[in-house]
């Protein structure tokens, strides 16, 4: 275990946010309704999955296990059915002793899974695109940290995942002094194109956190947004969304638990408003 899991871990746990992601709920909605192959929509990294973590702050050296899970319903519009999406994202992260250009080298691997259904029925579940990533995280002093991640989502052959490789880049900035966590994490995804694979839009996600520690408790507002950046076909309707919510966490020293609730406040072409409950388990070794 870390020598000081109380204060150090609370301030630097954010690098674990660089975990594997899952397609946006709208993407899964299309899958459920059409029973098609990988859908032509959505972010590969699930919007909101890095909320609550100070992604700019380097972790103390060590190995970490993080499991982020969420469940929610996107309400159908104009008579369309509701869509349920459940996601589980287990991650192993290694904060190495190595530094490059003054930044801590951190390595991450994730194997997400999801289950989807329409009107609480016809559920389909399976493994989603795994992620392999490396990150550099700099401690700039005075509570300020910045990180850069470069990763790749690998293709899978089932109907719930993307059958294409995608490049994932993330830039995070965090302020963690005085028990605050003020963080913005920008996630940029680029789909590779191939005539033999489904073409999907590039995307941009923004996860934001503004929480404060009160002893072992953490509370505060959170939010996220996502945008499709291009139209891979002439008939494709670009998606965007914004969601807001609140987070509560508790540090048990050897285990950290977090939970947050989010709801869509703006959406275009997602097909309805999404209300989602999130949970997170963090175990440092």
Backbone as CSV, one residue per row, in Angstrom:
resi,resn,N_x,N_y,N_z,CA_x,CA_y,CA_z,C_x,C_y,C_z
1,UNK,0.823,-1.196,0.000,0.000,0.000,0.000,0.864,1.256,0.000
2,UNK,0.269,2.356,-0.377,0.983,3.610,-0.362,1.287,4.024,1.060
3,UNK,2.389,4.791,1.233,2.754,5.252,2.562,1.726,6.220,3.128
4,UNK,1.107,7.012,2.285,0.138,8.003,2.744,-1.102,7.966,1.869
5,UNK,-1.916,6.920,1.999,-3.066,6.798,1.107,-4.137,7.830,1.361
6,UNK,-4.123,8.464,2.515,-5.158,9.438,2.825,-5.057,10.691,1.989
7,UNK,-3.974,11.476,2.182,-3.873,12.758,1.485,-3.334,12.613,0.071
8,UNK,-2.264,11.851,-0.120,-1.674,11.737,-1.456,-2.653,11.132,-2.446
9,UNK,-3.335,10.079,-2.019,-4.216,9.397,-2.956,-5.405,10.250,-3.322
10,UNK,-5.947,10.994,-2.369,-7.079,11.861,-2.690,-6.688,12.913,-3.716
11,UNK,-5.442,13.410,-3.641,-5.023,14.482,-4.539,-4.587,13.986,-5.908
12,UNK,-4.180,12.725,-5.998,-3.584,12.287,-7.263,-4.275,11.087,-7.884
13,UNK,-5.421,10.685,-7.364,-6.102,9.503,-7.876,-6.579,9.689,-9.313
14,UNK,-6.576,10.928,-9.790,-7.159,11.223,-11.086,-6.538,10.542,-12.269
15,UNK,-5.283,10.157,-12.212,-4.688,9.513,-13.373,-5.387,8.218,-13.719
16,UNK,-6.090,7.628,-12.775,-6.817,6.405,-13.057,-7.976,6.643,-13.998
17,UNK,-8.325,7.894,-14.209,-9.428,8.191,-15.121,-9.079,7.864,-16.556
18,UNK,-7.868,7.483,-16.845,-7.467,7.224,-18.212,-7.826,5.809,-18.623
19,UNK,-8.955,5.342,-18.189,-9.344,3.976,-18.407,-10.115,3.808,-19.697
20,UNK,-10.433,2.554,-20.018,-11.141,2.252,-21.241,-12.559,2.761,-21.212
21,UNK,-13.082,3.109,-22.393,-14.404,3.691,-22.460,-15.387,2.821,-23.191
22,UNK,-16.628,3.290,-23.213,-17.710,2.568,-23.850,-18.502,3.518,-24.719
23,UNK,-19.101,3.027,-25.785,-19.832,3.887,-26.720,-20.949,4.626,-26.025
24,UNK,-21.285,5.794,-26.565,-22.368,6.600,-26.010,-23.683,5.856,-26.121
25,UNK,-24.623,6.232,-25.239,-25.907,5.525,-25.192,-26.650,5.605,-26.519
26,UNK,-26.479,6.689,-27.244,-27.169,6.792,-28.531,-26.677,5.739,-29.502
27,UNK,-25.395,5.455,-29.462,-24.831,4.411,-30.316,-25.494,3.084,-30.000
28,UNK,-25.640,2.786,-28.706,-26.232,1.530,-28.296,-27.718,1.493,-28.622
29,UNK,-28.380,2.636,-28.540,-29.785,2.699,-28.921,-29.969,2.216,-30.350
30,UNK,-29.111,2.692,-31.223,-29.210,2.269,-32.616,-28.999,0.775,-32.748
31,UNK,-28.080,0.219,-31.957,-27.836,-1.215,-31.999,-29.082,-1.993,-31.610
32,UNK,-29.733,-1.562,-30.515,-30.887,-2.298,-30.013,-32.050,-2.239,-30.980
33,UNK,-32.272,-1.072,-31.547,-33.445,-0.887,-32.389,-33.283,-1.594,-33.726
34,UNK,-32.073,-1.555,-34.279,-31.890,-2.086,-35.626,-31.284,-3.480,-35.648
35,UNK,-30.720,-3.929,-34.513,-30.015,-5.209,-34.462,-28.945,-5.289,-35.537
36,UNK,-28.314,-4.156,-35.783,-27.315,-4.077,-36.848,-25.931,-4.370,-36.305
37,UNK,-24.943,-4.335,-37.204,-23.547,-4.406,-36.794,-23.172,-3.072,-36.164
38,UNK,-21.904,-2.881,-35.714,-21.558,-1.685,-34.942,-22.149,-0.394,-35.497
39,UNK,-22.720,0.378,-34.605,-23.541,1.518,-35.019,-22.696,2.667,-35.532
40,UNK,-23.322,3.457,-36.370,-22.668,4.615,-36.960,-22.931,5.825,-36.081
41,UNK,-22.391,5.827,-34.872,-22.689,6.932,-33.962,-21.849,6.831,-32.711
42,UNK,-21.677,7.976,-32.036,-21.254,7.992,-30.655,-19.764,7.967,-30.402
43,UNK,-19.412,8.404,-29.190,-18.036,8.367,-28.717,-17.667,6.949,-28.313
44,UNK,-16.439,6.547,-28.622,-15.953,5.263,-28.130,-15.735,5.351,-26.622
45,UNK,-15.130,6.448,-26.162,-14.994,6.700,-24.730,-16.335,7.177,-24.194
46,UNK,-16.864,6.506,-23.189,-18.171,6.898,-22.667,-18.107,8.297,-22.069
47,UNK,-18.914,9.225,-22.549,-18.947,10.557,-21.947,-19.273,10.473,-20.459
48,UNK,-18.457,11.121,-19.628,-18.668,11.125,-18.193,-17.872,10.103,-17.416
49,UNK,-17.163,9.205,-18.092,-16.491,8.126,-17.373,-15.282,8.580,-16.550
50,UNK,-14.706,9.755,-16.838,-13.570,10.225,-16.048,-13.963,11.282,-15.021
51,UNK,-15.266,11.546,-14.896,-15.755,12.504,-13.911,-15.342,12.065,-12.500
52,UNK,-14.972,13.036,-11.653,-14.644,12.753,-10.264,-13.202,12.445,-9.993
53,UNK,-12.361,12.419,-11.025,-10.958,12.069,-10.874,-10.070,13.212,-11.340
54,UNK,-9.035,13.496,-10.572,-8.124,14.601,-10.894,-7.125,14.135,-11.938
55,UNK,-7.543,14.109,-13.185,-6.774,13.450,-14.234,-5.440,14.123,-14.529
56,UNK,-5.276,15.380,-14.136,-4.009,16.051,-14.397,-2.924,15.720,-13.400
57,UNK,-3.271,15.181,-12.237,-2.307,14.959,-11.153,-1.635,13.599,-11.290
58,UNK,-0.299,13.519,-11.230,0.372,12.220,-11.283,0.092,11.395,-10.040
59,UNK,-0.046,10.092,-10.225,-0.248,9.168,-9.113,1.072,8.861,-8.412
60,UNK,1.051,8.599,-7.112,2.226,8.005,-6.467,2.541,6.661,-7.120
61,UNK,3.799,6.257,-7.073,4.193,4.990,-7.679,3.367,3.851,-7.092
62,UNK,2.954,2.931,-7.953,2.192,1.788,-7.485,1.272,1.251,-8.547
63,UNK,0.559,0.187,-8.191,-0.412,-0.448,-9.076,-1.798,-0.226,-8.486
64,UNK,-2.760,0.064,-9.348,-4.104,0.405,-8.920,-5.121,-0.405,-9.710
65,UNK,-6.188,-0.788,-9.013,-7.345,-1.375,-9.694,-8.515,-0.418,-9.535
66,UNK,-9.163,-0.116,-10.652,-10.302,0.798,-10.650,-11.444,0.149,-11.426
67,UNK,-12.634,0.173,-10.843,-13.806,-0.336,-11.542,-14.877,0.753,-11.529
68,UNK,-15.225,1.253,-12.702,-16.287,2.244,-12.847,-17.476,1.571,-13.522
69,UNK,-18.645,1.744,-12.933,-19.838,1.102,-13.464,-20.984,2.102,-13.440
70,UNK,-21.895,1.978,-14.400,-23.030,2.894,-14.444,-24.224,2.218,-15.088
71,UNK,-25.391,2.745,-14.754,-26.662,2.246,-15.276,-27.582,3.433,-15.489
72,UNK,-28.264,3.436,-16.627,-29.164,4.551,-16.888,-30.145,4.254,-17.991
73,UNK,-31.108,5.177,-18.146,-32.170,5.034,-19.147,-32.252,6.310,-19.964
74,UNK,-32.231,6.144,-21.284,-32.481,7.269,-22.177,-33.932,7.210,-22.619
75,UNK,-34.682,8.259,-22.267,-36.117,8.297,-22.528,-36.373,8.562,-24.007
76,UNK,-37.150,7.701,-24.635,-37.473,7.867,-26.045,-38.401,9.045,-26.286
77,UNK,-38.290,9.641,-27.462,-39.127,10.774,-27.834,-40.087,10.384,-28.948
78,UNK,-41.239,11.072,-28.996,-42.216,10.886,-30.069,-42.622,9.423,-30.226
79,UNK,-42.854,8.762,-29.085,-43.306,7.382,-29.115,-42.208,6.342,-29.211
80,UNK,-40.944,6.763,-29.319,-39.846,5.809,-29.385,-39.656,5.141,-28.023
81,UNK,-39.205,3.890,-27.991,-39.038,3.190,-26.719,-37.839,3.734,-25.923
82,UNK,-37.906,3.555,-24.599,-36.760,3.880,-23.752,-35.653,2.858,-23.973
83,UNK,-34.404,3.297,-23.794,-33.256,2.417,-23.951,-32.461,2.388,-22.658
84,UNK,-32.176,1.187,-22.162,-31.390,0.994,-20.937,-29.975,0.580,-21.296
85,UNK,-29.004,1.199,-20.632,-27.599,0.892,-20.866,-26.893,0.712,-19.526
86,UNK,-26.238,-0.436,-19.344,-25.401,-0.706,-18.178,-23.970,-0.945,-18.645
87,UNK,-23.003,-0.344,-17.948,-21.606,-0.401,-18.370,-20.723,-0.762,-17.179
88,UNK,-19.713,-1.591,-17.416,-18.704,-1.880,-16.403,-17.322,-1.741,-17.034
89,UNK,-16.436,-0.946,-16.393,-15.120,-0.648,-16.964,-14.033,-0.962,-15.929
90,UNK,-13.532,-2.205,-15.893,-12.421,-2.531,-14.992,-11.092,-2.108,-15.603
91,UNK,-10.217,-1.531,-14.768,-8.954,-0.976,-15.237,-7.829,-1.382,-14.299
92,UNK,-6.692,-1.715,-14.872,-5.457,-1.858,-14.110,-4.506,-0.757,-14.556
93,UNK,-3.986,0.017,-13.588,-3.090,1.138,-13.890,-1.790,0.965,-13.115
94,UNK,-0.680,1.245,-13.775,0.642,1.173,-13.149,1.308,2.534,-13.257
95,UNK,1.498,3.166,-12.116,2.268,4.403,-12.057,3.722,4.019,-11.830
96,UNK,4.539,4.111,-12.867,5.896,3.576,-12.842,6.863,4.553,-12.175
97,UNK,8.071,4.079,-11.813,9.087,4.993,-11.290,9.686,5.902,-12.361
98,UNK,9.449,5.590,-13.630,10.105,6.297,-14.728,9.494,7.668,-14.968
99,UNK,10.338,8.579,-15.461,9.877,9.900,-15.876,10.441,10.226,-17.252
100,UNK,9.634,10.898,-18.049,10.039,11.363,-19.372,9.702,12.845,-19.456
101,UNK,10.699,13.663,-19.750,10.511,15.115,-19.816,9.916,15.664,-18.521
102,UNK,10.248,15.003,-17.427,9.775,15.435,-16.121,8.405,14.927,-15.741
103,UNK,7.741,14.193,-16.631,6.400,13.681,-16.357,6.432,12.224,-15.944
104,UNK,5.586,11.871,-14.980,5.471,10.489,-14.526,4.899,9.615,-15.629
105,UNK,5.538,8.446,-15.893,5.054,7.501,-16.889,4.038,6.574,-16.231
106,UNK,2.837,6.509,-16.801,1.766,5.683,-16.266,1.164,4.853,-17.399
107,UNK,0.935,3.560,-17.136,0.437,2.629,-18.134,-0.911,2.080,-17.686
108,UNK,-1.844,1.938,-18.643,-3.193,1.513,-18.302,-3.731,0.505,-19.304
109,UNK,-4.572,-0.403,-18.797,-5.250,-1.372,-19.644,-6.664,-1.566,-19.110
110,UNK,-7.633,-1.693,-20.019,-9.029,-1.839,-19.616,-9.743,-2.812,-20.541
111,UNK,-10.725,-3.516,-19.979,-11.549,-4.439,-20.756,-13.015,-4.193,-20.397
112,UNK,-13.662,-3.204,-21.039,-15.048,-2.849,-20.698,-16.043,-3.901,-21.170
113,UNK,-17.216,-3.860,-20.540,-18.338,-4.701,-20.952,-19.613,-3.884,-20.801
114,UNK,-20.643,-4.256,-21.563,-21.901,-3.523,-21.463,-23.086,-4.439,-21.713
115,UNK,-24.247,-3.955,-21.266,-25.516,-4.630,-21.528,-26.535,-3.572,-21.907
116,UNK,-27.328,-3.840,-22.942,-28.307,-2.872,-23.426,-29.645,-3.553,-23.657
117,UNK,-30.709,-2.773,-23.536,-32.040,-3.303,-23.781,-33.011,-2.202,-24.115
118,UNK,-34.102,-2.559,-24.757,-35.157,-1.612,-25.115,-36.386,-1.913,-24.265
119,UNK,-36.910,-0.864,-23.585,-38.078,-1.026,-22.710,-37.831,-2.131,-21.679
120,UNK,-36.602,-2.156,-21.099,-36.236,-3.128,-20.061,-36.387,-4.571,-20.519
121,UNK,-36.252,-4.822,-21.791,-36.326,-6.188,-22.300,-35.345,-6.338,-23.449
122,UNK,-35.268,-7.548,-23.998,-34.392,-7.824,-25.136,-32.953,-7.402,-24.858
123,UNK,-32.445,-7.753,-23.680,-31.103,-7.345,-23.307,-30.050,-8.132,-24.082
124,UNK,-29.022,-7.397,-24.481,-27.856,-7.982,-25.118,-26.628,-7.515,-24.363
125,UNK,-25.689,-8.411,-24.095,-24.487,-8.038,-23.351,-23.260,-8.609,-24.032
126,UNK,-22.109,-8.021,-23.728,-20.865,-8.509,-24.315,-19.689,-7.625,-23.970
127,UNK,-18.514,-8.061,-24.379,-17.278,-7.310,-24.177,-17.208,-6.171,-25.182
128,UNK,-16.718,-5.018,-24.707,-16.563,-3.863,-25.568,-15.087,-3.700,-25.929
129,UNK,-14.767,-2.687,-26.747,-13.405,-2.490,-27.224,-12.420,-2.285,-26.079
130,UNK,-11.386,-3.144,-25.968,-10.364,-2.953,-24.922,-9.462,-1.767,-25.244
131,UNK,-8.884,-1.187,-24.198,-8.009,-0.024,-24.335,-6.627,-0.331,-23.775
132,UNK,-5.595,0.064,-24.513,-4.215,0.083,-24.035,-3.713,1.512,-24.159
133,UNK,-3.107,2.055,-23.090,-2.734,3.472,-23.116,-1.507,3.730,-22.264
134,UNK,-0.781,4.796,-22.626,0.311,5.325,-21.831,0.076,6.802,-21.582
135,UNK,0.569,7.278,-20.449,0.316,8.658,-20.060,1.553,9.272,-19.415
136,UNK,1.719,10.563,-19.636,2.693,11.372,-18.909,1.919,12.377,-18.068
137,UNK,2.278,12.479,-16.771,1.587,13.402,-15.861,2.627,14.233,-15.125
138,UNK,2.450,15.552,-15.172,3.405,16.487,-14.582,2.809,17.164,-13.354
139,UNK,3.586,17.220,-12.291,3.257,18.017,-11.115,3.941,19.367,-11.282
140,UNK,3.157,20.414,-11.547,3.703,21.741,-11.816,3.869,22.578,-10.551
141,UNK,3.471,22.024,-9.396,3.590,22.746,-8.142,2.360,23.584,-7.832
142,UNK,2.220,23.948,-6.562,1.095,24.780,-6.101,-0.265,24.149,-6.399
143,UNK,-0.290,22.804,-6.401,-1.544,22.089,-6.607,-1.966,21.921,-8.040
144,UNK,-1.144,22.328,-8.988,-1.501,22.261,-10.402,-0.810,21.080,-11.078
145,UNK,-1.574,20.303,-11.841,-1.038,19.177,-12.586,-1.618,19.123,-13.986
146,UNK,-0.815,18.584,-14.913,-1.240,18.448,-16.316,-0.831,17.065,-16.803
147,UNK,-1.662,16.438,-17.618,-1.345,15.115,-18.148,-1.701,15.022,-19.624
148,UNK,-1.022,14.087,-20.284,-1.323,13.771,-21.685,-1.331,12.255,-21.832
149,UNK,-2.389,11.736,-22.429,-2.511,10.294,-22.666,-2.625,10.008,-24.153
150,UNK,-1.979,8.930,-24.567,-2.115,8.412,-25.921,-2.471,6.942,-25.810
151,UNK,-3.610,6.564,-26.381,-4.056,5.185,-26.275,-4.705,4.705,-27.556
152,UNK,-5.043,3.428,-27.561,-5.693,2.836,-28.726,-6.777,1.885,-28.249
153,UNK,-7.971,2.025,-28.840,-9.036,1.055,-28.656,-8.916,-0.005,-29.745
154,UNK,-8.912,-1.265,-29.344,-8.744,-2.358,-30.289,-10.103,-2.858,-30.769
155,UNK,-10.196,-3.310,-32.021,-11.491,-3.742,-32.559,-11.955,-5.048,-31.940
156,UNK,-13.284,-5.222,-31.914,-13.886,-6.482,-31.501,-14.882,-6.903,-32.570
157,UNK,-15.176,-8.188,-32.607,-16.009,-8.709,-33.683,-17.466,-8.857,-33.351
158,UNK,-17.899,-8.420,-32.145,-19.317,-8.571,-31.820,-20.110,-7.328,-32.215
159,UNK,-21.446,-7.399,-32.089,-22.292,-6.306,-32.567,-22.370,-5.136,-31.602
160,UNK,-21.819,-5.269,-30.387,-21.867,-4.182,-29.421,-20.670,-3.254,-29.502
161,UNK,-19.587,-3.705,-30.111,-18.376,-2.893,-30.183,-18.118,-2.391,-31.590
162,UNK,-17.117,-1.519,-31.694,-16.684,-1.016,-32.997,-15.692,-1.993,-33.609
163,UNK,-15.916,-2.366,-34.848,-15.004,-3.271,-35.548,-13.928,-2.471,-36.272
164,UNK,-13.335,-1.539,-35.549,-12.262,-0.720,-36.095,-11.377,-0.230,-34.959
165,UNK,-10.140,0.038,-35.274,-9.211,0.611,-34.304,-9.433,2.119,-34.217
166,UNK,-9.345,2.670,-33.017,-9.460,4.113,-32.873,-8.367,4.633,-31.954
167,UNK,-7.842,5.794,-32.305,-6.794,6.450,-31.526,-7.447,7.382,-30.517
168,UNK,-6.932,7.383,-29.284,-7.519,8.172,-28.215,-6.439,9.054,-27.586
169,UNK,-6.678,10.374,-27.583,-5.763,11.315,-26.953,-6.527,12.111,-25.888
170,UNK,-5.863,12.346,-24.741,-6.517,13.047,-23.638,-5.548,14.046,-23.018
171,UNK,-6.062,15.224,-22.748,-5.309,16.253,-22.042,-6.116,16.652,-20.814
172,UNK,-5.520,16.467,-19.645,-6.204,16.794,-18.406,-5.459,17.864,-17.629
173,UNK,-6.188,18.724,-16.953,-5.589,19.738,-16.083,-6.356,19.724,-14.765
174,UNK,-5.611,19.723,-13.652,-6.228,19.614,-12.335,-5.601,20.590,-11.356
175,UNK,-6.449,21.135,-10.481,-5.992,21.897,-9.312,-6.448,21.128,-8.080
176,UNK,-5.492,20.704,-7.234,-5.818,19.829,-6.113,-5.362,20.382,-4.769
177,UNK,-5.000,21.647,-4.691,-4.596,22.236,-3.415,-5.821,22.478,-2.533
178,UNK,-5.568,22.576,-1.211,-6.612,22.925,-0.236,-7.813,21.990,-0.311
179,UNK,-7.550,20.703,-0.622,-8.591,19.671,-0.668,-9.598,19.856,-1.790
180,UNK,-9.273,20.678,-2.777,-10.129,20.831,-3.945,-9.731,19.844,-5.033
181,UNK,-10.668,19.513,-5.884,-10.401,18.845,-7.151,-11.158,19.601,-8.234
182,UNK,-10.455,20.507,-8.898,-11.016,21.271,-10.012,-10.338,20.760,-11.276
183,UNK,-11.076,20.009,-12.076,-10.468,19.267,-13.181,-11.289,19.395,-14.451
184,UNK,-10.568,19.508,-15.566,-11.172,19.389,-16.894,-10.370,18.359,-17.682
185,UNK,-11.045,17.404,-18.279,-10.392,16.362,-19.060,-10.972,16.365,-20.466
186,UNK,-10.134,16.654,-21.454,-10.551,16.698,-22.850,-10.117,15.411,-23.539
187,UNK,-11.051,14.746,-24.219,-10.808,13.441,-24.833,-11.129,13.540,-26.324
188,UNK,-10.136,13.256,-27.154,-10.262,13.371,-28.600,-10.069,12.001,-29.229
189,UNK,-11.089,11.507,-29.927,-11.032,10.184,-30.537,-11.036,10.257,-32.049
190,UNK,-10.154,9.464,-32.660,-10.026,9.421,-34.119,-10.236,7.987,-34.580
191,UNK,-11.267,7.752,-35.388,-11.513,6.429,-35.943,-10.642,6.203,-37.168
192,UNK,-10.054,5.016,-37.240,-9.377,4.644,-38.471,-10.420,4.286,-39.516
193,UNK,-10.076,4.503,-40.768,-11.007,4.233,-41.854,-10.515,3.058,-42.679
194,UNK,-11.440,2.184,-43.043,-11.115,1.056,-43.887,-12.379,0.626,-44.621
195,UNK,-12.213,0.254,-45.877,-13.383,-0.147,-46.664,-14.064,-1.371,-46.086
196,UNK,-13.319,-2.183,-45.331,-13.873,-3.416,-44.788,-14.459,-3.217,-43.399
197,UNK,-14.436,-1.988,-42.862,-14.901,-1.741,-41.507,-15.924,-0.614,-41.499
198,UNK,-16.750,-0.630,-40.458,-17.738,0.426,-40.305,-17.051,1.768,-40.097
199,UNK,-17.522,2.775,-40.779,-16.964,4.121,-40.627,-17.761,4.857,-39.560
200,UNK,-17.070,5.478,-38.618,-17.717,6.170,-37.516,-17.125,7.564,-37.362
201,UNK,-17.863,8.489,-36.738,-17.362,9.859,-36.608,-16.268,9.976,-35.565
202,UNK,-15.338,10.902,-35.786,-14.423,11.308,-34.729,-15.225,12.065,-33.674
203,UNK,-14.679,12.155,-32.456,-15.478,12.744,-31.380,-14.603,13.525,-30.414
204,UNK,-15.256,14.405,-29.655,-14.622,15.179,-28.602,-15.500,15.107,-27.359
205,UNK,-14.910,14.672,-26.233,-15.597,14.649,-24.941,-14.935,15.639,-23.991
206,UNK,-15.717,16.182,-23.081,-15.200,17.037,-22.022,-15.854,16.614,-20.711
207,UNK,-15.039,16.118,-19.749,-15.508,15.757,-18.415,-14.987,16.786,-17.421
208,UNK,-15.867,17.309,-16.563,-15.460,18.353,-15.616,-15.871,17.963,-14.199
209,UNK,-15.035,18.375,-13.232,-15.232,18.061,-11.820,-14.917,19.288,-10.982
210,UNK,-15.733,19.537,-9.947,-15.477,20.642,-9.013,-15.866,20.176,-7.610
211,UNK,-15.065,19.265,-7.046,-15.379,18.683,-5.744,-14.395,19.155,-4.677
212,UNK,-14.794,18.955,-3.410,-13.941,19.319,-2.284,-13.999,18.215,-1.237
213,UNK,-12.844,17.951,-0.616,-12.759,16.965,0.450,-13.095,17.597,1.790
214,UNK,-13.921,16.910,2.567,-14.208,17.287,3.949,-13.874,16.074,4.807
215,UNK,-12.619,16.020,5.282,-12.159,14.814,5.947,-12.086,13.683,4.937
216,UNK,-12.761,12.587,5.228,-12.764,11.442,4.318,-13.845,11.543,3.250
217,UNK,-14.729,12.540,3.369,-15.814,12.706,2.407,-15.402,13.633,1.259
218,UNK,-15.960,13.368,0.081,-15.778,14.221,-1.095,-17.147,14.522,-1.687
219,UNK,-17.437,15.802,-1.936,-18.731,16.179,-2.513,-18.528,17.316,-3.509
220,UNK,-19.442,17.428,-4.461,-19.390,18.555,-5.384,-20.081,18.281,-6.699
221,UNK,-20.275,19.325,-7.512,-20.920,19.174,-8.821,-19.964,18.610,-9.867
222,UNK,-20.553,17.921,-10.847,-19.789,17.355,-11.962,-20.618,17.521,-13.235
223,UNK,-19.983,17.278,-14.371,-20.702,17.356,-15.632,-19.867,16.834,-16.774
224,UNK,-20.517,16.642,-17.916,-19.780,16.207,-19.103,-20.515,16.658,-20.356
225,UNK,-19.775,16.683,-21.461,-20.337,17.013,-22.766,-19.622,16.183,-23.824
226,UNK,-20.283,15.976,-24.964,-19.659,15.249,-26.069,-20.193,15.768,-27.389
227,UNK,-19.326,15.709,-28.400,-19.681,16.200,-29.740,-19.106,15.272,-30.797
228,UNK,-19.894,14.938,-31.812,-19.347,14.346,-33.037,-18.664,15.449,-33.830
229,UNK,-17.492,15.150,-34.397,-16.706,16.180,-35.064,-16.852,16.171,-36.582
230,UNK,-17.400,15.121,-37.152,-17.517,15.069,-38.601,-18.709,14.194,-38.987
231,UNK,-19.029,14.211,-40.266,-20.113,13.406,-40.809,-19.524,12.346,-41.728
232,UNK,-19.414,11.101,-41.252,-18.797,10.068,-42.095,-19.616,9.719,-43.327
233,UNK,-20.922,10.035,-43.318,-21.757,9.848,-44.506,-22.622,11.097,-44.684
234,UNK,-23.158,11.268,-45.852,-23.942,12.470,-46.144,-25.245,12.516,-45.358
235,UNK,-25.767,11.355,-44.952,-27.043,11.315,-44.244,-26.879,11.284,-42.724
236,UNK,-25.655,11.213,-42.255,-25.424,11.105,-40.813,-25.785,12.415,-40.106
237,UNK,-26.455,12.307,-38.961,-26.815,13.462,-38.148,-25.867,13.546,-36.955
238,UNK,-25.046,14.590,-36.927,-24.063,14.740,-35.860,-24.752,14.884,-34.503
239,UNK,-24.169,14.223,-33.491,-24.724,14.213,-32.141,-23.932,15.134,-31.215
240,UNK,-24.630,15.683,-30.233,-23.975,16.401,-29.152,-24.862,16.337,-27.920
241,UNK,-24.241,16.448,-26.740,-25.006,16.395,-25.505,-24.239,17.084,-24.382
242,UNK,-25.000,17.536,-23.370,-24.441,18.094,-22.143,-25.225,17.503,-20.977
243,UNK,-24.529,17.061,-19.935,-25.183,16.513,-18.750,-24.540,17.093,-17.500
244,UNK,-25.343,17.283,-16.461,-24.868,17.813,-15.192,-25.303,16.898,-14.053
245,UNK,-24.572,16.981,-12.926,-24.924,16.139,-11.800,-24.106,16.471,-10.565
246,UNK,-24.086,15.540,-9.600,-23.383,15.733,-8.339,-22.728,14.425,-7.917
247,UNK,-21.606,14.552,-7.194,-20.799,13.401,-6.771,-20.640,13.379,-5.264
248,UNK,-20.629,12.165,-4.697,-20.301,11.938,-3.285,-19.304,10.786,-3.226
249,UNK,-18.240,10.955,-2.438,-17.252,9.903,-2.287,-16.809,9.750,-0.847
250,UNK,-16.219,8.573,-0.521,-15.704,8.332,0.820,-14.414,7.538,0.721
251,UNK,-13.394,7.976,1.468,-12.086,7.348,1.455,-11.938,6.435,2.673
252,UNK,-11.925,5.113,2.423,-11.716,4.131,3.489,-10.238,3.787,3.671
253,UNK,-9.351,4.596,3.116,-7.897,4.406,3.129,-7.470,3.294,2.166
254,UNK,-7.870,2.055,2.409,-7.481,0.965,1.516,-8.405,0.838,0.313
255,UNK,-9.573,1.435,0.399,-10.548,1.420,-0.689,-11.214,2.795,-0.740
256,UNK,-11.403,3.314,-1.931,-12.125,4.567,-2.135,-13.385,4.277,-2.935
257,UNK,-14.513,4.789,-2.472,-15.781,4.622,-3.171,-16.294,5.977,-3.618
258,UNK,-16.842,6.029,-4.821,-17.463,7.237,-5.345,-18.790,6.889,-6.003
259,UNK,-19.726,7.824,-5.950,-20.980,7.678,-6.667,-21.424,9.029,-7.182
260,UNK,-22.010,9.064,-8.362,-22.540,10.318,-8.880,-23.742,10.052,-9.772
261,UNK,-24.585,11.063,-9.876,-25.813,10.988,-10.655,-25.805,12.112,-11.675
262,UNK,-26.095,11.796,-12.945,-26.097,12.806,-13.996,-27.388,12.734,-14.799
263,UNK,-27.756,13.871,-15.400,-28.939,13.926,-16.264,-28.679,14.901,-17.405
264,UNK,-29.126,14.533,-18.587,-28.952,15.368,-19.766,-29.713,16.682,-19.624
265,UNK,-29.018,17.787,-19.945,-29.675,19.095,-19.971,-29.733,19.657,-21.390
266,UNK,-29.036,19.035,-22.312,-29.071,19.434,-23.726,-28.639,18.247,-24.569
267,UNK,-29.356,18.014,-25.667,-28.945,16.945,-26.587,-29.455,17.230,-27.983
268,UNK,-28.700,16.761,-28.972,-29.104,16.810,-30.370,-28.840,15.461,-31.001
269,UNK,-29.889,14.860,-31.539,-29.822,13.602,-32.295,-29.434,12.396,-31.448
270,UNK,-29.563,12.495,-30.126,-29.385,11.327,-29.269,-30.702,10.601,-29.030
271,UNK,-31.808,11.233,-29.348,-33.082,10.558,-29.252,-33.786,10.675,-27.925
272,UNK,-33.255,11.467,-26.975,-33.935,11.607,-25.703,-32.989,11.960,-24.579
273,UNK,-33.568,12.182,-23.403,-32.818,12.581,-22.211,-32.348,11.353,-21.441
274,UNK,-31.087,11.363,-21.022,-30.479,10.239,-20.310,-30.300,10.587,-18.835
275,UNK,-30.780,9.716,-17.941,-30.534,9.824,-16.506,-29.697,8.627,-16.088
276,UNK,-28.544,8.889,-15.417,-27.567,7.824,-15.212,-26.984,7.864,-13.801
277,UNK,-26.909,6.690,-13.167,-26.266,6.529,-11.860,-24.918,5.844,-12.059
278,UNK,-23.883,6.405,-11.416,-22.510,5.929,-11.580,-21.942,5.499,-10.217
279,UNK,-21.076,4.499,-10.249,-20.338,4.090,-9.062,-18.888,3.789,-9.426
280,UNK,-18.001,3.918,-8.441,-16.579,3.660,-8.711,-15.914,3.074,-7.471
281,UNK,-15.102,2.036,-7.708,-14.291,1.396,-6.677,-12.833,1.562,-7.038
282,UNK,-12.028,2.103,-6.111,-10.599,2.324,-6.355,-9.817,1.594,-5.278
283,UNK,-8.910,0.705,-5.704,-8.073,-0.051,-4.761,-6.614,0.158,-5.137
284,UNK,-5.840,0.858,-4.308,-4.401,1.014,-4.581,-3.593,-0.091,-3.914
285,UNK,-2.609,-0.625,-4.640,-1.725,-1.668,-4.102,-0.302,-1.134,-4.033
